[in-house]
Short mmCIF file of C-alpha atoms in Angstrom, two decimals:
data_model
loop_
_atom_site.label_atom_id
_atom_site.label_comp_id
_atom_site.label_asym_id
_atom_site.label_seq_id
_atom_site.Cartn_x
_atom_site.Cartn_y
_atom_site.Cartn_z
CA MET J 1 -45.30 -51.86 -30.72
CA THR J 2 -45.98 -49.06 -28.28
CA THR J 3 -44.86 -45.42 -28.50
CA LYS J 4 -42.51 -45.89 -25.48
CA THR J 5 -41.13 -49.02 -26.89
CA ALA J 6 -40.35 -47.52 -30.36
CA ALA J 7 -38.72 -44.53 -28.61
CA ALA J 8 -36.50 -46.78 -26.57
CA GLU J 9 -35.39 -48.68 -29.85
CA ARG J 10 -34.64 -45.42 -31.66
CA LEU J 11 -32.50 -44.16 -28.45
CA ARG J 12 -30.52 -47.53 -28.27
CA PRO J 13 -28.02 -46.83 -31.14
CA VAL J 14 -27.48 -43.37 -29.77
CA ARG J 15 -26.70 -44.83 -26.17
CA ARG J 16 -24.43 -47.33 -27.71
CA THR J 17 -22.47 -44.78 -29.66
CA ARG J 18 -22.11 -42.60 -26.26
CA THR J 19 -20.93 -45.49 -24.66
CA ASN J 20 -18.48 -46.47 -27.23
CA ASN J 21 -17.13 -42.99 -27.37
CA ALA J 22 -16.77 -42.73 -23.76
CA ARG J 23 -14.84 -46.22 -23.58
CA ARG J 24 -12.72 -44.81 -26.35
CA ARG J 25 -11.80 -41.65 -24.33
CA GLU J 26 -11.05 -43.71 -21.37
CA SER J 27 -8.78 -45.92 -23.44
CA LEU J 28 -6.93 -42.88 -24.91
CA THR J 29 -6.64 -41.36 -21.37
CA ALA J 30 -5.13 -44.40 -20.01
CA LEU J 31 -2.79 -44.83 -22.90
CA GLY J 32 -1.63 -41.25 -22.42
CA MET J 33 -1.03 -41.73 -18.75
CA ALA J 34 0.81 -45.00 -19.26
CA THR J 35 2.99 -43.70 -22.24
CA PRO J 36 5.60 -42.02 -20.04
CA ALA J 37 6.13 -45.17 -17.74
CA VAL J 38 6.28 -47.31 -20.84
CA VAL J 39 8.79 -45.13 -22.64
CA LEU J 40 10.93 -45.13 -19.50
CA LEU J 41 10.83 -48.88 -19.13
CA ILE J 42 11.84 -49.48 -22.88
CA VAL J 43 14.70 -46.87 -22.51
CA PHE J 44 16.04 -47.84 -19.27
CA LEU J 45 15.19 -51.65 -18.98
CA VAL J 46 14.38 -53.25 -22.21
CA VAL J 47 17.18 -51.51 -24.35
CA PRO J 48 19.92 -52.10 -21.80
CA VAL J 49 18.96 -55.81 -21.34
CA ALA J 50 18.84 -56.22 -25.13
CA LEU J 51 22.21 -54.40 -25.51
CA ALA J 52 23.84 -56.39 -22.77
CA PHE J 53 22.83 -59.61 -24.30
CA ALA J 54 24.39 -58.65 -27.69
CA LEU J 55 27.44 -57.38 -26.17
CA ALA J 56 28.08 -60.47 -24.26
CA PHE J 57 28.86 -62.22 -27.36
CA THR J 58 31.44 -59.92 -28.85
CA ASP J 59 34.82 -58.33 -27.76
CA ALA J 60 33.61 -55.09 -27.23
CA ARG J 61 35.58 -52.57 -24.93
CA LEU J 62 34.51 -49.54 -23.35
CA ILE J 63 37.14 -47.24 -25.25
CA SER J 64 38.75 -49.14 -28.31
CA PRO J 65 39.76 -47.89 -31.76
CA THR J 66 38.55 -51.24 -33.25
CA PRO J 67 34.96 -52.14 -33.71
CA ALA J 68 33.46 -54.87 -31.62
CA ARG J 69 33.67 -58.45 -33.32
CA PHE J 70 31.33 -61.41 -32.71
CA VAL J 71 33.34 -64.01 -30.50
CA GLY J 72 30.52 -66.44 -29.55
CA LEU J 73 30.71 -68.05 -26.20
CA ARG J 74 34.21 -67.02 -25.54
CA ASN J 75 33.30 -64.54 -22.79
CA PHE J 76 31.15 -67.15 -21.07
CA THR J 77 34.10 -69.79 -21.28
CA GLN J 78 36.48 -67.34 -19.80
CA LEU J 79 34.00 -66.32 -17.01
CA PHE J 80 33.44 -69.94 -15.95
CA GLU J 81 37.39 -70.29 -15.76
CA ASP J 82 37.68 -67.41 -13.65
CA PRO J 83 38.32 -68.07 -9.91
CA VAL J 84 37.25 -64.53 -8.92
CA PHE J 85 33.92 -65.02 -10.45
CA TYR J 86 33.37 -68.16 -8.33
CA LYS J 87 34.62 -66.34 -5.21
CA SER J 88 32.13 -63.51 -6.12
CA LEU J 89 29.06 -66.13 -6.34
CA ARG J 90 30.18 -67.37 -2.95
CA ASN J 91 30.22 -64.12 -1.45
CA THR J 92 27.00 -63.12 -2.83
CA ALA J 93 25.30 -66.33 -1.86
CA TYR J 94 26.76 -65.93 1.64
CA PHE J 95 25.56 -62.39 1.97
CA ALA J 96 22.14 -63.36 0.72
CA ALA J 97 21.79 -66.45 2.97
CA VAL J 98 22.47 -64.57 6.02
CA VAL J 99 20.79 -61.10 5.12
CA VAL J 100 17.30 -62.53 3.95
CA PRO J 101 16.25 -64.37 7.07
CA LEU J 102 17.87 -62.14 9.61
CA GLN J 103 16.62 -59.05 8.17
CA ALA J 104 13.02 -60.57 7.46
CA GLY J 105 12.94 -61.91 11.01
CA LEU J 106 14.04 -58.85 12.68
CA ALA J 107 11.91 -56.58 10.64
CA LEU J 108 8.90 -58.71 11.72
CA PHE J 109 9.88 -58.64 15.30
CA LEU J 110 10.03 -54.85 15.11
CA ALA J 111 6.70 -54.72 13.33
CA LEU J 112 4.93 -56.87 16.02
CA LEU J 113 6.49 -54.51 18.66
CA VAL J 114 5.34 -51.29 17.07
CA ASN J 115 2.08 -52.67 16.04
CA ALA J 116 1.03 -52.35 19.67
CA LYS J 117 -1.21 -49.58 20.76
CA ILE J 118 0.87 -47.82 23.48
CA ARG J 119 1.91 -44.38 23.86
CA GLY J 120 5.06 -43.14 22.20
CA VAL J 121 4.82 -45.95 19.48
CA ASN J 122 5.20 -43.58 16.71
CA PHE J 123 8.49 -42.42 17.89
CA PHE J 124 9.91 -45.89 17.82
CA ARG J 125 8.55 -46.24 14.27
CA THR J 126 10.31 -43.23 13.21
CA VAL J 127 13.60 -44.19 14.92
CA TYR J 128 13.66 -47.70 13.23
CA PHE J 129 12.78 -46.17 9.92
CA LEU J 130 15.15 -43.29 9.88
CA PRO J 131 18.20 -45.25 8.37
CA VAL J 132 16.20 -46.21 5.36
CA VAL J 133 15.74 -42.55 4.29
CA THR J 134 19.47 -41.88 4.62
CA SER J 135 21.61 -42.44 1.51
CA MET J 136 23.38 -45.78 1.38
CA VAL J 137 26.57 -43.85 0.44
CA VAL J 138 26.26 -41.85 3.51
CA VAL J 139 25.68 -44.84 5.81
CA SER J 140 28.45 -46.69 4.35
CA LEU J 141 30.85 -43.84 4.91
CA LEU J 142 29.62 -43.38 8.43
CA TRP J 143 30.16 -47.11 9.22
CA THR J 144 33.43 -47.08 7.50
CA PHE J 145 34.50 -44.73 10.29
CA LEU J 146 32.89 -46.74 12.91
CA TYR J 147 34.91 -49.79 11.81
CA ARG J 148 38.21 -48.38 11.80
CA LYS J 149 40.91 -49.95 14.19
CA ASP J 150 40.56 -46.99 16.19
CA GLY J 151 36.60 -46.45 15.63
CA LEU J 152 33.69 -46.31 17.95
CA VAL J 153 32.89 -50.01 17.64
CA ASN J 154 36.33 -51.14 18.80
CA HIS J 155 36.38 -48.47 21.45
CA VAL J 156 32.92 -49.86 22.84
CA ILE J 157 34.32 -53.38 22.75
CA SER J 158 37.51 -52.50 24.71
CA THR J 159 35.38 -50.43 27.36
CA LEU J 160 32.97 -53.18 27.96
CA THR J 161 35.72 -55.70 28.35
CA LEU J 162 37.89 -53.39 30.48
CA GLY J 163 40.57 -53.48 27.81
CA HIS J 164 40.79 -57.26 27.68
CA ILE J 165 39.50 -57.50 24.20
CA GLN J 166 40.66 -55.39 21.48
CA GLY J 167 38.63 -55.10 18.32
CA PRO J 168 39.79 -56.68 15.04
CA ASP J 169 40.56 -54.55 11.76
CA TRP J 170 36.88 -55.11 10.67
CA LEU J 171 37.12 -54.02 7.17
CA GLY J 172 40.82 -55.00 6.66
CA ASP J 173 40.37 -58.70 7.60
CA PRO J 174 39.02 -61.31 5.23
CA ALA J 175 37.19 -63.00 8.18
CA THR J 176 35.37 -60.04 9.47
CA ALA J 177 34.77 -57.85 6.34
CA MET J 178 31.61 -59.38 4.93
CA PRO J 179 30.05 -60.05 8.52
CA ALA J 180 30.75 -56.28 9.19
CA ILE J 181 28.83 -55.42 5.88
CA ILE J 182 26.17 -57.68 6.77
CA LEU J 183 25.64 -56.10 10.10
CA MET J 184 25.42 -52.55 8.50
CA SER J 185 23.14 -53.65 5.52
CA VAL J 186 20.80 -55.20 7.92
CA TRP J 187 20.70 -52.11 10.32
CA GLN J 188 19.98 -50.00 7.13
CA GLY J 189 17.29 -51.82 5.59
CA VAL J 190 15.29 -53.37 8.40
CA GLY J 191 13.10 -50.44 8.77
CA PHE J 192 11.60 -50.51 5.39
CA HIS J 193 10.50 -53.98 5.61
CA MET J 194 9.29 -53.52 9.20
CA VAL J 195 6.93 -50.94 7.51
CA ILE J 196 5.90 -53.63 4.99
CA TRP J 197 5.25 -56.19 7.62
CA LEU J 198 3.30 -53.71 9.71
CA ALA J 199 1.12 -52.79 6.90
CA GLY J 200 0.22 -56.67 6.64
CA LEU J 201 -0.33 -56.96 10.31
CA GLN J 202 -2.98 -54.40 10.29
CA THR J 203 -4.92 -56.01 7.36
CA ILE J 204 -5.69 -58.89 9.64
CA PRO J 205 -8.95 -58.61 11.11
CA ALA J 206 -9.17 -57.99 14.91
CA GLU J 207 -12.03 -60.43 15.31
CA LEU J 208 -9.59 -63.36 14.61
CA TYR J 209 -7.40 -62.37 17.71
CA GLU J 210 -10.41 -61.94 19.85
CA ALA J 211 -11.91 -65.25 18.86
CA ALA J 212 -8.45 -66.95 19.60
CA GLU J 213 -8.21 -65.27 22.92
CA LEU J 214 -11.85 -66.42 23.84
CA ASP J 215 -10.47 -70.16 22.89
CA GLY J 216 -7.64 -69.77 25.33
CA ALA J 217 -4.89 -69.58 22.63
CA THR J 218 -1.49 -68.35 24.14
CA PRO J 219 0.14 -65.43 22.24
CA TRP J 220 2.60 -67.95 20.48
CA HIS J 221 -0.49 -69.95 19.26
CA ARG J 222 -2.11 -66.61 18.11
CA PHE J 223 0.96 -65.81 16.30
CA CYS J 224 1.29 -69.30 14.51
CA HIS J 225 -2.48 -69.67 13.69
CA VAL J 226 -3.62 -66.06 13.16
CA THR J 227 -0.79 -63.69 12.44
CA TRP J 228 1.65 -65.84 10.23
CA PRO J 229 -1.12 -67.32 7.95
CA GLY J 230 -2.57 -63.79 7.59
CA LEU J 231 0.73 -62.47 6.40
CA ARG J 232 1.04 -64.93 3.43
CA ALA J 233 1.04 -62.17 0.70
CA THR J 234 3.13 -59.88 2.62
CA ARG J 235 5.68 -62.70 3.45
CA THR J 236 6.14 -63.36 -0.23
CA PHE J 237 6.71 -59.80 -1.09
CA VAL J 238 9.29 -59.09 1.76
CA LEU J 239 11.27 -62.33 0.92
CA VAL J 240 11.45 -61.61 -2.82
CA THR J 241 12.50 -57.98 -2.49
CA ILE J 242 15.17 -58.68 0.23
CA THR J 243 16.45 -61.38 -1.97
CA ILE J 244 16.87 -59.22 -5.01
CA ALA J 245 18.48 -56.24 -2.88
CA ALA J 246 20.77 -58.85 -1.31
CA PHE J 247 21.91 -60.25 -4.73
CA SER J 248 22.46 -56.76 -5.98
CA LEU J 249 24.99 -55.87 -3.20
CA PHE J 250 27.27 -52.98 -4.65
CA THR J 251 27.13 -49.72 -3.01
CA GLN J 252 28.59 -51.00 0.43
CA ILE J 253 31.33 -52.85 -1.26
CA ARG J 254 32.26 -49.88 -3.53
CA VAL J 255 32.27 -47.34 -0.83
CA MET J 256 33.71 -49.44 2.18
CA THR J 257 36.01 -52.15 0.85
CA GLN J 258 36.32 -51.91 -3.03
CA GLY J 259 35.84 -55.86 -3.07
CA GLY J 260 38.66 -56.60 -0.68
CA PRO J 261 40.69 -57.72 1.21
CA LEU J 262 41.68 -60.43 -1.02
CA ASP J 263 38.49 -60.53 -3.08
CA SER J 264 36.66 -61.52 0.21
CA THR J 265 33.82 -59.04 -0.23
CA THR J 266 33.63 -58.85 -4.27
CA THR J 267 30.10 -59.78 -5.42
CA VAL J 268 28.80 -60.52 -8.90
CA VAL J 269 27.39 -56.88 -9.31
CA TYR J 270 30.55 -55.25 -8.11
CA GLN J 271 32.78 -57.53 -10.29
CA ALA J 272 30.68 -56.66 -13.27
CA VAL J 273 31.02 -53.02 -12.64
CA ARG J 274 34.63 -53.18 -12.04
CA THR J 275 35.10 -55.10 -15.08
CA GLY J 276 33.21 -52.91 -17.41
CA TYR J 277 34.27 -49.73 -16.14
CA ASP J 278 37.56 -49.88 -14.44
CA GLN J 279 39.15 -52.50 -16.72
CA GLN J 280 36.96 -51.40 -19.70
CA GLN J 281 35.95 -54.79 -20.83
CA THR J 282 32.35 -54.23 -21.72
CA ALA J 283 31.72 -57.41 -23.39
CA TYR J 284 32.92 -59.50 -20.46
CA ALA J 285 30.97 -57.28 -17.90
CA ALA J 286 27.96 -57.81 -20.13
CA ALA J 287 28.30 -61.79 -19.81
CA ILE J 288 28.52 -61.48 -15.92
CA SER J 289 25.41 -59.35 -15.80
CA LEU J 290 23.60 -61.90 -17.90
CA ILE J 291 24.56 -64.61 -15.64
CA PHE J 292 23.49 -62.44 -12.75
CA PHE J 293 20.11 -61.85 -14.44
CA VAL J 294 19.57 -65.67 -14.75
CA LEU J 295 20.64 -66.29 -11.20
CA VAL J 296 18.32 -63.74 -9.66
CA LEU J 297 15.24 -64.75 -11.88
CA THR J 298 15.91 -68.43 -10.93
CA VAL J 299 16.18 -67.64 -7.16
CA SER J 300 13.22 -65.46 -7.49
CA LEU J 301 10.88 -68.06 -9.23
CA VAL J 302 12.05 -70.71 -6.77
CA GLN J 303 11.20 -68.57 -3.87
CA ARG J 304 7.92 -67.65 -5.21
CA PHE J 305 7.00 -71.31 -5.95
CA LEU J 306 7.85 -72.25 -2.32
CA THR J 307 5.66 -69.17 -0.87
CA ARG J 308 3.05 -69.53 -3.07
CA GLU J 309 -0.70 -70.00 -1.83
CA LYS J 310 -1.59 -73.63 -2.11
CA GLY J 311 -5.26 -74.23 -2.89
#
């Protein structure tokens, strides 16, 4: 064995020790940085879910002199016999079925427009995104005034039709209350998903468009065979996030209609909050929350399966 080889053999344990120490320091640093997030997830996610699961099988109330008792599946039996619950399910499904494709499609259309390299495009990006940074409570209050019988929406309708058509009581009529909320929700949220689509569009290599143009592909063919396949991951993210947000509809209902008229805008989340806080039936609200959790999880998994990348 040469002198250099012997020296290398003696230094190898020292290098291994230094490497292990460096890895240990990196692990401790990563653990320290992740600990606050993990604690917050446990406190605000894991604990509430476990507590809701436990309360759903009791008769607990928000304020009650008697302790909670185990009642088994009584809350779920009562829930599946509640006509308001089925109406809230229909309203939630109706809202999601309209908002998800409408908002995703409109956001993609706007993203395609603002992706063009023309003068002033940043102005339109800002205008489209502006409603997103505005509080949903503020937006709901604003649109509540717009939807009044003597509000701006009806005034515009009357002006455009020369007074021949008078707008309805948008939030006071069961036939128009949910469509009015859908319109406002799409207007408020479309800018956020426009930015997501725009980020996906900018990851598609320009060479693909150049090659398609050289092959004589029309704009529609370029969209179908270059743009749309290139947005596969973005498409999945947008659809899942819009779906979850649609199923979680609450703020607009709370501010604008309080579930009315005639429960035509009551949703699952709103019914759970109203039952748990206004009516103080904590256990029953927990049962509604569990059903809502299972519903959203099922829809998200099915949606993820349908939009998966097929190898």
